[in-house]
Structures are given as C-alpha cells and as structure tokens.
PDB file of C-alpha atoms in Angstrom:
ATOM      1  CA  GLN A   1     -42.426 -27.815  -9.053  1.00 58.00           C
ATOM      2  CA  GLY A   2     -41.512 -24.589 -10.830  1.00 64.00           C
ATOM      3  CA  ALA A   3     -40.752 -22.660  -7.636  1.00 75.00           C
ATOM      4  CA  SER A   4     -38.403 -19.681  -7.561  1.00 75.00           C
ATOM      5  CA  VAL A   5     -36.407 -17.834  -4.935  1.00 76.00           C
ATOM      6  CA  SER A   6     -36.131 -14.054  -4.612  1.00 76.00           C
ATOM      7  CA  VAL A   7     -33.817 -12.122  -2.282  1.00 76.00           C
ATOM      8  CA  LEU A   8     -34.852  -8.636  -1.164  1.00 72.00           C
ATOM      9  CA  LEU A   9     -33.118  -6.069   0.987  1.00 69.00           C
ATOM     10  CA  LEU A  10     -35.400  -4.552   3.628  1.00 69.00           C
ATOM     11  CA  PRO A  11     -36.735  -2.024   4.383  1.00 63.00           C
ATOM     12  CA  SER A  12     -35.927  -0.608   0.933  1.00 63.00           C
ATOM     13  CA  GLY A  13     -37.240  -3.610  -0.985  1.00 65.00           C
ATOM     14  CA  LEU A  14     -34.145  -3.510  -3.204  1.00 66.00           C
ATOM     15  CA  PRO A  15     -33.950  -6.775  -5.190  1.00 67.00           C
ATOM     16  CA  MET A  16     -30.627  -8.540  -4.579  1.00 66.00           C
ATOM     17  CA  GLN A  17     -31.562 -11.552  -6.671  1.00 64.00           C
ATOM     18  CA  GLU A  18     -34.774 -11.892  -8.633  1.00 66.00           C
ATOM     19  CA  GLN A  19     -36.758 -15.106  -9.080  1.00 64.00           C
ATOM     20  CA  VAL A  20     -34.093 -17.748  -9.513  1.00 73.00           C
ATOM     21  CA  SER A  21     -35.678 -21.046 -10.498  1.00 76.00           C
ATOM     22  CA  VAL A  22     -34.902 -23.881  -8.107  1.00 74.00           C
ATOM     23  CA  PRO A  23     -35.336 -27.597  -8.772  1.00 72.00           C
ATOM     24  CA  SER A  24     -37.634 -29.669  -6.630  1.00 73.00           C
ATOM     25  CA  GLY A  25     -36.133 -32.125  -4.182  1.00 74.00           C
ATOM     26  CA  ALA A  26     -32.545 -30.862  -4.457  1.00 74.00           C
ATOM     27  CA  ALA A  27     -30.370 -28.414  -2.546  1.00 75.00           C
ATOM     28  CA  SER A  28     -29.773 -25.094  -4.313  1.00 73.00           C
ATOM     29  CA  THR A  29     -27.240 -22.321  -3.774  1.00 75.00           C
ATOM     30  CA  ILE A  30     -28.353 -18.760  -4.413  1.00 71.00           C
ATOM     31  CA  THR A  31     -25.666 -16.095  -4.700  1.00 72.00           C
ATOM     32  CA  PHE A  32     -26.177 -12.352  -4.462  1.00 68.00           C
ATOM     33  CA  SER A  33     -24.149  -9.206  -3.882  1.00 68.00           C
ATOM     34  CA  LEU A  34     -24.250  -7.036  -0.766  1.00 63.00           C
ATOM     35  CA  ALA A  35     -22.616  -4.122  -2.560  1.00 61.00           C
ATOM     36  CA  GLU A  36     -25.700  -1.955  -2.050  1.00 60.00           C
ATOM     37  CA  VAL A  37     -25.811  -2.494   1.716  1.00 59.00           C
ATOM     38  CA  PRO A  38     -24.498   0.572   3.580  1.00 59.00           C
ATOM     39  CA  SER A  39     -21.468  -0.042   5.789  1.00 57.00           C
ATOM     40  CA  CYS A  40     -22.255  -0.616   9.464  1.00 55.00           C
ATOM     41  CA  ALA A  41     -25.997  -0.539   8.805  1.00 62.00           C
ATOM     42  CA  ASP A  42     -28.208  -3.293  10.170  1.00 68.00           C
ATOM     43  CA  MET A  43     -30.394  -4.461   7.315  1.00 73.00           C
ATOM     44  CA  GLN A  44     -32.760  -7.358   6.857  1.00 76.00           C
ATOM     45  CA  VAL A  45     -32.411  -9.740   3.937  1.00 77.00           C
ATOM     46  CA  ALA A  46     -35.655 -11.425   2.972  1.00 79.00           C
ATOM     47  CA  VAL A  47     -35.397 -14.760   1.166  1.00 80.00           C
ATOM     48  CA  GLN A  48     -38.723 -15.695  -0.361  1.00 79.00           C
ATOM     49  CA  LEU A  49     -39.770 -18.960  -1.983  1.00 81.00           C
ATOM     50  CA  ALA A  50     -42.687 -18.554  -4.402  1.00 81.00           C
ATOM     51  CA  ARG A  51     -44.728 -20.558  -6.839  1.00 76.00           C
ATOM     52  CA  LYS A  52     -44.283 -20.021 -10.541  1.00 71.00           C
ATOM     53  CA  GLU A  53     -47.282 -17.674 -10.684  1.00 72.00           C
ATOM     54  CA  GLY A  54     -45.804 -15.610  -7.851  1.00 71.00           C
ATOM     55  CA  SER A  55     -47.821 -16.688  -4.840  1.00 79.00           C
ATOM     56  CA  PRO A  56     -45.523 -17.042  -1.791  1.00 78.00           C
ATOM     57  CA  LEU A  57     -44.728 -20.401  -0.275  1.00 82.00           C
ATOM     58  CA  GLU A  58     -42.309 -19.383   2.480  1.00 83.00           C
ATOM     59  CA  ARG A  59     -40.378 -16.327   3.584  1.00 82.00           C
ATOM     60  CA  ARG A  60     -37.405 -16.050   5.969  1.00 83.00           C
ATOM     61  CA  LEU A  61     -35.615 -12.992   7.304  1.00 82.00           C
ATOM     62  CA  PHE A  62     -31.907 -12.705   8.062  1.00 79.00           C
ATOM     63  CA  LEU A  63     -30.024  -9.863   9.724  1.00 77.00           C
ATOM     64  CA  SER A  64     -27.180  -8.477   7.629  1.00 73.00           C
ATOM     65  CA  ARG A  65     -24.420  -6.027   8.488  1.00 70.00           C
ATOM     66  CA  VAL A  66     -21.621  -5.035   6.125  1.00 67.00           C
ATOM     67  CA  LEU A  67     -18.563  -3.959   8.087  1.00 68.00           C
ATOM     68  CA  PRO A  68     -16.133  -1.394   6.645  1.00 67.00           C
ATOM     69  CA  PRO A  69     -12.595  -2.579   5.961  1.00 64.00           C
ATOM     70  CA  PRO A  70     -10.308  -2.161   8.976  1.00 67.00           C
ATOM     71  CA  PRO A  71      -8.300   1.066   8.913  1.00 70.00           C
ATOM     72  CA  VAL A  72      -4.756   0.719   7.636  1.00 69.00           C
ATOM     73  CA  VAL A  73      -2.442   2.187  10.239  1.00 79.00           C
ATOM     74  CA  LYS A  74       0.794   3.681   8.987  1.00 85.00           C
ATOM     75  CA  SER A  75       4.022   2.627  10.643  1.00 88.00           C
ATOM     76  CA  PHE A  76       5.653   4.883  13.219  1.00 90.00           C
ATOM     77  CA  VAL A  77       9.420   4.464  13.167  1.00 91.00           C
ATOM     78  CA  GLN A  78      11.817   5.692  15.862  1.00 90.00           C
ATOM     79  CA  MET A  79      15.489   5.259  16.649  1.00 89.00           C
ATOM     80  CA  ASP A  80      16.148   3.301  19.850  1.00 89.00           C
ATOM     81  CA  TYR A  81      19.607   4.610  20.698  1.00 88.00           C
ATOM     82  CA  SER A  82      19.912   2.596  23.919  1.00 86.00           C
ATOM     83  CA  ARG A  83      19.606  -0.704  22.060  1.00 85.00           C
ATOM     84  CA  LYS A  84      21.021   0.555  18.741  1.00 86.00           C
ATOM     85  CA  THR A  85      17.976  -0.531  16.788  1.00 87.00           C
ATOM     86  CA  LEU A  86      14.721   0.719  15.345  1.00 90.00           C
ATOM     87  CA  LEU A  87      11.334   0.761  16.991  1.00 92.00           C
ATOM     88  CA  VAL A  88       8.409   0.244  14.627  1.00 92.00           C
ATOM     89  CA  ASN A  89       5.074   0.978  16.264  1.00 89.00           C
ATOM     90  CA  GLY A  90       6.814   0.686  19.626  1.00 87.00           C
ATOM     91  CA  GLN A  91       8.310  -2.747  18.929  1.00 89.00           C
ATOM     92  CA  PRO A  92      12.027  -3.408  18.251  1.00 91.00           C
ATOM     93  CA  LEU A  93      12.744  -4.468  14.686  1.00 90.00           C
ATOM     94  CA  LEU A  94      15.643  -6.765  13.883  1.00 86.00           C
ATOM     95  CA  GLY A  95      16.824  -5.606  10.494  1.00 85.00           C
ATOM     96  CA  THR A  96      17.473  -8.448   8.086  1.00 89.00           C
ATOM     97  CA  GLY A  97      17.169  -7.038   4.627  1.00 89.00           C
ATOM     98  CA  TYR A  98      18.180  -7.154   1.008  1.00 86.00           C
ATOM     99  CA  TYR A  99      18.590  -4.995  -2.061  1.00 83.00           C
ATOM    100  CA  ASP A 100      16.161  -5.618  -4.891  1.00 78.00           C
ATOM    101  CA  SER A 101      16.644  -4.324  -8.407  1.00 70.00           C
ATOM    102  CA  GLN A 102      14.491  -6.945 -10.125  1.00 67.00           C
ATOM    103  CA  SER A 103      10.750  -7.229 -10.498  1.00 63.00           C
ATOM    104  CA  ILE A 104      10.159  -9.516  -7.528  1.00 76.00           C
ATOM    105  CA  GLY A 105       6.472 -10.245  -7.226  1.00 83.00           C
ATOM    106  CA  PRO A 106       4.167 -11.200  -4.352  1.00 87.00           C
ATOM    107  CA  THR A 107       5.062 -14.908  -4.339  1.00 87.00           C
ATOM    108  CA  ASN A 108       8.787 -14.367  -3.846  1.00 88.00           C
ATOM    109  CA  LEU A 109       8.188 -11.542  -1.370  1.00 90.00           C
ATOM    110  CA  SER A 110       6.049 -13.929   0.655  1.00 90.00           C
ATOM    111  CA  ARG A 111       8.850 -16.509   0.588  1.00 90.00           C
ATOM    112  CA  LEU A 112      11.363 -13.888   1.729  1.00 91.00           C
ATOM    113  CA  GLY A 113       9.067 -12.872   4.573  1.00 92.00           C
ATOM    114  CA  ASP A 114       8.705 -16.491   5.630  1.00 92.00           C
ATOM    115  CA  ALA A 115      12.521 -16.799   5.567  1.00 93.00           C
ATOM    116  CA  GLY A 116      12.881 -13.987   8.118  1.00 93.00           C
ATOM    117  CA  ILE A 117      13.534 -10.953   5.904  1.00 94.00           C
ATOM    118  CA  THR A 118      12.127  -7.890   7.678  1.00 94.00           C
ATOM    119  CA  TRP A 119      12.873  -5.097   5.200  1.00 93.00           C
ATOM    120  CA  ASN A 120      13.992  -4.438   1.661  1.00 92.00           C
ATOM    121  CA  MET A 121      15.515  -1.694  -0.418  1.00 89.00           C
ATOM    122  CA  ARG A 122      13.867  -1.804  -3.846  1.00 86.00           C
ATOM    123  CA  TYR A 123      15.208   0.455  -6.565  1.00 86.00           C
ATOM    124  CA  PHE A 124      12.129   2.003  -8.141  1.00 86.00           C
ATOM    125  CA  THR A 125      13.810   2.485 -11.508  1.00 79.00           C
ATOM    126  CA  SER A 126      13.630   0.372 -14.637  1.00 70.00           C
ATOM    127  CA  ASN A 127      16.495  -0.713 -16.860  1.00 63.00           C
ATOM    128  CA  ALA A 128      15.581   2.044 -19.311  1.00 57.00           C
ATOM    129  CA  CYS A 129      18.430   4.465 -18.597  1.00 62.00           C
ATOM    130  CA  ASN A 130      19.762   7.463 -20.479  1.00 59.00           C
ATOM    131  CA  GLY A 131      23.275   7.871 -19.163  1.00 56.00           C
ATOM    132  CA  THR A 132      22.916   7.975 -15.380  1.00 58.00           C
ATOM    133  CA  VAL A 133      19.204   8.922 -15.451  1.00 62.00           C
ATOM    134  CA  CYS A 134      16.897   5.890 -15.283  1.00 71.00           C
ATOM    135  CA  GLU A 135      13.182   5.809 -15.916  1.00 80.00           C
ATOM    136  CA  ARG A 136      11.163   5.583 -12.707  1.00 83.00           C
ATOM    137  CA  LEU A 137       8.654   2.791 -12.313  1.00 85.00           C
ATOM    138  CA  SER A 138       4.979   3.711 -12.351  1.00 88.00           C
ATOM    139  CA  ASP A 139       3.203   4.751  -9.163  1.00 90.00           C
ATOM    140  CA  ALA A 140       0.772   1.862  -9.712  1.00 90.00           C
ATOM    141  CA  PHE A 141       3.600  -0.696  -9.664  1.00 88.00           C
ATOM    142  CA  ILE A 142       5.246   0.953  -6.646  1.00 91.00           C
ATOM    143  CA  ARG A 143       1.971   0.830  -4.720  1.00 92.00           C
ATOM    144  CA  SER A 144       1.498  -2.832  -5.661  1.00 91.00           C
ATOM    145  CA  TYR A 145       5.029  -3.564  -4.493  1.00 92.00           C
ATOM    146  CA  MET A 146       4.385  -1.794  -1.186  1.00 93.00           C
ATOM    147  CA  ASP A 147       1.136  -3.734  -0.761  1.00 92.00           C
ATOM    148  CA  TRP A 148       2.872  -7.053  -1.533  1.00 92.00           C
ATOM    149  CA  SER A 149       5.618  -6.234   0.965  1.00 93.00           C
ATOM    150  CA  HIS A 150       3.104  -5.338   3.666  1.00 93.00           C
ATOM    151  CA  ALA A 151       1.228  -8.598   3.088  1.00 91.00           C
ATOM    152  CA  ALA A 152       4.547 -10.467   3.453  1.00 92.00           C
ATOM    153  CA  GLY A 153       5.433  -8.665   6.703  1.00 92.00           C
ATOM    154  CA  ILE A 154       8.337  -6.809   5.057  1.00 94.00           C
ATOM    155  CA  TYR A 155       9.066  -3.098   5.469  1.00 95.00           C
ATOM    156  CA  VAL A 156      10.369  -0.974   2.598  1.00 95.00           C
ATOM    157  CA  MET A 157      13.049   1.692   2.411  1.00 94.00           C
ATOM    158  CA  PHE A 158      11.399   3.907  -0.183  1.00 95.00           C
ATOM    159  CA  ASP A 159      13.721   4.803  -3.043  1.00 92.00           C
ATOM    160  CA  LEU A 160      14.142   8.536  -3.701  1.00 91.00           C
ATOM    161  CA  HIS A 161      17.921   8.503  -4.078  1.00 86.00           C
ATOM    162  CA  ASN A 162      18.037   9.452  -7.779  1.00 85.00           C
ATOM    163  CA  GLU A 163      15.944  12.555  -7.118  1.00 86.00           C
ATOM    164  CA  PHE A 164      18.093  13.614  -4.154  1.00 86.00           C
ATOM    165  CA  GLU A 165      21.326  12.872  -5.993  1.00 86.00           C
ATOM    166  CA  ARG A 166      20.154  15.244  -8.712  1.00 86.00           C
ATOM    167  CA  LEU A 167      19.514  17.849  -6.006  1.00 86.00           C
ATOM    168  CA  ALA A 168      23.092  17.369  -4.809  1.00 86.00           C
ATOM    169  CA  LYS A 169      24.476  17.784  -8.311  1.00 87.00           C
ATOM    170  CA  GLU A 170      22.107  20.410  -9.720  1.00 86.00           C
ATOM    171  CA  GLY A 171      20.837  22.300  -6.683  1.00 82.00           C
ATOM    172  CA  ASN A 172      17.274  23.213  -5.826  1.00 76.00           C
ATOM    173  CA  SER A 173      14.700  22.585  -8.517  1.00 78.00           C
ATOM    174  CA  THR A 174      10.973  23.228  -8.502  1.00 81.00           C
ATOM    175  CA  GLU A 175      10.407  20.240 -10.786  1.00 83.00           C
ATOM    176  CA  LEU A 176      12.437  17.888  -8.586  1.00 84.00           C
ATOM    177  CA  TRP A 177      10.714  19.030  -5.407  1.00 87.00           C
ATOM    178  CA  ARG A 178       7.315  18.698  -7.080  1.00 89.00           C
ATOM    179  CA  ASN A 179       8.139  15.066  -7.906  1.00 89.00           C
ATOM    180  CA  ILE A 180       9.553  14.376  -4.438  1.00 91.00           C
ATOM    181  CA  THR A 181       6.557  16.012  -2.750  1.00 92.00           C
ATOM    182  CA  ALA A 182       4.104  13.978  -4.830  1.00 93.00           C
ATOM    183  CA  GLN A 183       5.886  10.711  -3.968  1.00 93.00           C
ATOM    184  CA  VAL A 184       6.122  11.460  -0.247  1.00 94.00           C
ATOM    185  CA  GLN A 185       2.515  12.592   0.057  1.00 94.00           C
ATOM    186  CA  GLN A 186       1.291   9.551  -1.849  1.00 94.00           C
ATOM    187  CA  PHE A 187       3.216   6.912   0.126  1.00 95.00           C
ATOM    188  CA  ARG A 188       4.008   8.422   3.558  1.00 93.00           C
ATOM    189  CA  ASP A 189       1.010   6.728   5.207  1.00 92.00           C
ATOM    190  CA  HIS A 190       1.613   3.285   3.736  1.00 94.00           C
ATOM    191  CA  PRO A 191       2.016   0.684   6.516  1.00 94.00           C
ATOM    192  CA  ALA A 192       4.992  -0.951   4.735  1.00 95.00           C
ATOM    193  CA  LEU A 193       7.031   2.271   4.771  1.00 95.00           C
ATOM    194  CA  LEU A 194      10.121   2.065   6.978  1.00 95.00           C
ATOM    195  CA  GLY A 195      11.983   5.146   5.791  1.00 93.00           C
ATOM    196  CA  TRP A 196      13.098   7.255   2.855  1.00 93.00           C
ATOM    197  CA  TYR A 197      16.169   6.137   0.942  1.00 92.00           C
ATOM    198  CA  ILE A 198      17.626   9.438  -0.256  1.00 88.00           C
ATOM    199  CA  CYS A 199      21.384   8.994  -0.253  1.00 84.00           C
ATOM    200  CA  ASP A 200      23.401   6.253  -1.940  1.00 77.00           C
ATOM    201  CA  ASP A 201      27.055   5.878  -0.842  1.00 79.00           C
ATOM    202  CA  CYS A 202      26.617   9.141   1.044  1.00 82.00           C
ATOM    203  CA  MET A 203      30.223   9.656   2.145  1.00 82.00           C
ATOM    204  CA  THR A 204      31.637   9.069  -1.323  1.00 80.00           C
ATOM    205  CA  GLN A 205      29.712   9.905  -4.471  1.00 80.00           C
ATOM    206  CA  TRP A 206      26.844  11.889  -2.878  1.00 82.00           C
ATOM    207  CA  LEU A 207      28.953  14.058  -0.577  1.00 86.00           C
ATOM    208  CA  ILE A 208      31.633  14.603  -3.213  1.00 88.00           C
ATOM    209  CA  ALA A 209      28.991  15.680  -5.736  1.00 86.00           C
ATOM    210  CA  GLN A 210      27.433  18.063  -3.219  1.00 88.00           C
ATOM    211  CA  ILE A 211      30.768  19.663  -2.270  1.00 90.00           C
ATOM    212  CA  LYS A 212      31.814  19.973  -5.903  1.00 90.00           C
ATOM    213  CA  ALA A 213      28.524  21.602  -6.915  1.00 90.00           C
ATOM    214  CA  GLY A 214      28.269  23.757  -3.778  1.00 90.00           C
ATOM    215  CA  THR A 215      24.640  22.778  -3.299  1.00 88.00           C
ATOM    216  CA  PRO A 216      22.836  22.623   0.067  1.00 86.00           C
ATOM    217  CA  THR A 217      24.104  19.967   2.478  1.00 85.00           C
ATOM    218  CA  LEU A 218      22.330  16.712   3.302  1.00 82.00           C
ATOM    219  CA  ASP A 219      20.938  17.983   6.603  1.00 85.00           C
ATOM    220  CA  THR A 220      19.107  20.737   4.684  1.00 86.00           C
ATOM    221  CA  TRP A 221      17.397  18.186   2.439  1.00 84.00           C
ATOM    222  CA  TYR A 222      16.741  15.950   5.453  1.00 86.00           C
ATOM    223  CA  ARG A 223      14.860  18.712   7.299  1.00 90.00           C
ATOM    224  CA  ALA A 224      12.848  19.527   4.176  1.00 88.00           C
ATOM    225  CA  LEU A 225      11.927  15.871   3.727  1.00 90.00           C
ATOM    226  CA  GLU A 226      11.047  15.537   7.405  1.00 90.00           C
ATOM    227  CA  ARG A 227       8.576  18.403   7.075  1.00 91.00           C
ATOM    228  CA  LEU A 228       6.939  16.647   4.111  1.00 90.00           C
ATOM    229  CA  ASP A 229       6.760  13.376   6.035  1.00 90.00           C
TER     230      ASP A 229
END
C-alpha cells in the first residue's frame, strides 16, 4: 500500500520519472522520456519500487540504447541512354507522372503512390499572381510536400521555371540567382528530388523569349545550375 515507482538513468542518476504512485494489486504503466539519453550510448535504466517513506522494496536494471535516425540518402539520377530511361540510385525508373497545381496533401499523395505514380511536377506557386508573376509558396510548405512525396514513394521535379523564365526574358540578375541558389542548396539533397524543372514549353515560349531578349542560351543556365547541384 502506498508504494511508488521511480525511474533513474545510470550512471548519471538523472531522474526520468519521479515517485509515481502505484495501486496495490493492479498492473500499472509508467511512461518516461529518453530524450536525455545520448545517441548510441549504452545506458542503464533503473526502475525502483519504494515504500511511501522512501525505503526500497525492489530495484531492476534495464539496458537502454537510443539509436540515431537513419541517414537520409539523396537520390542520384542518371540518364540510361541504352534503355531510354532514367536510373535512380542505379535502378531503372518507369516514369508515370502528373502535373499538380493544387494543394495535394499527404493522404492523396499516398493514394497516388499506391496507384503507381512514380513522379510529379508540382508548381510551387500560389494563385496570388500579379500579371505573369505568381507568389512562390513558402519553403516550409515545399519541404513538407517533398517529405510527403518521399513517404509516398514519389519523386519530384522541382519547380524553378518561373525564375529561369525571368532569366530568359530579363537576363542575368543577382537577385534571381540568389533566390535560385538558396532553393537549390536547400533542396538538392532531398531524397524525393528527381530533377530541376527550369524550362516550360522550352521550344516555344522559353526559346522565343530568350532569342527576342538576346539573353544567354539554355545550355549556359544548365551548366550554372549543374554546378550548384
């Protein structure tokens, strides 16, 4: 009657749970956090049953190890010219994809993955547009979308086409390249990344805009982007 359970982390003696009262004659569940346990360290967890006044009744030791999360390996994408396909991490990828301009969330992405979709092209712009310039979605949403896609087994063509279309029309710009650089550096190691979507209707509107403006050709931007990647 009146017993309590304490949980200590050894050898530091750090209390994980202090003197939780337990009823007599009934099973009890004691919860505690292992947040303070160093990753990959072997520690002992002491569970001690004591009387109300503190005198010990029983003590048991358990070995505890908190493992670090597995490393997230970025995708390595190559052209397989012999089979006219892509290799992703050395494995051929059958491309069955779709365009997405709506806010599709994790549930629908999971359904698409289950249906056999292997990649998507999500426009990372909102419906808030001023003429032809649309507001870009937040980095936090883009990262969530990439995470959802990865969990669903879907690769993403990462949308940078508005930024590169502006380069074609306006020429080199420190501000544009700063934005492009920040996006590439932030997302280039994401495991859902399949490639960079930089050119929309390349042989029509993009190429015509570039020729009309006399700005650098697509291969120039491609090499610059490749160096960033």
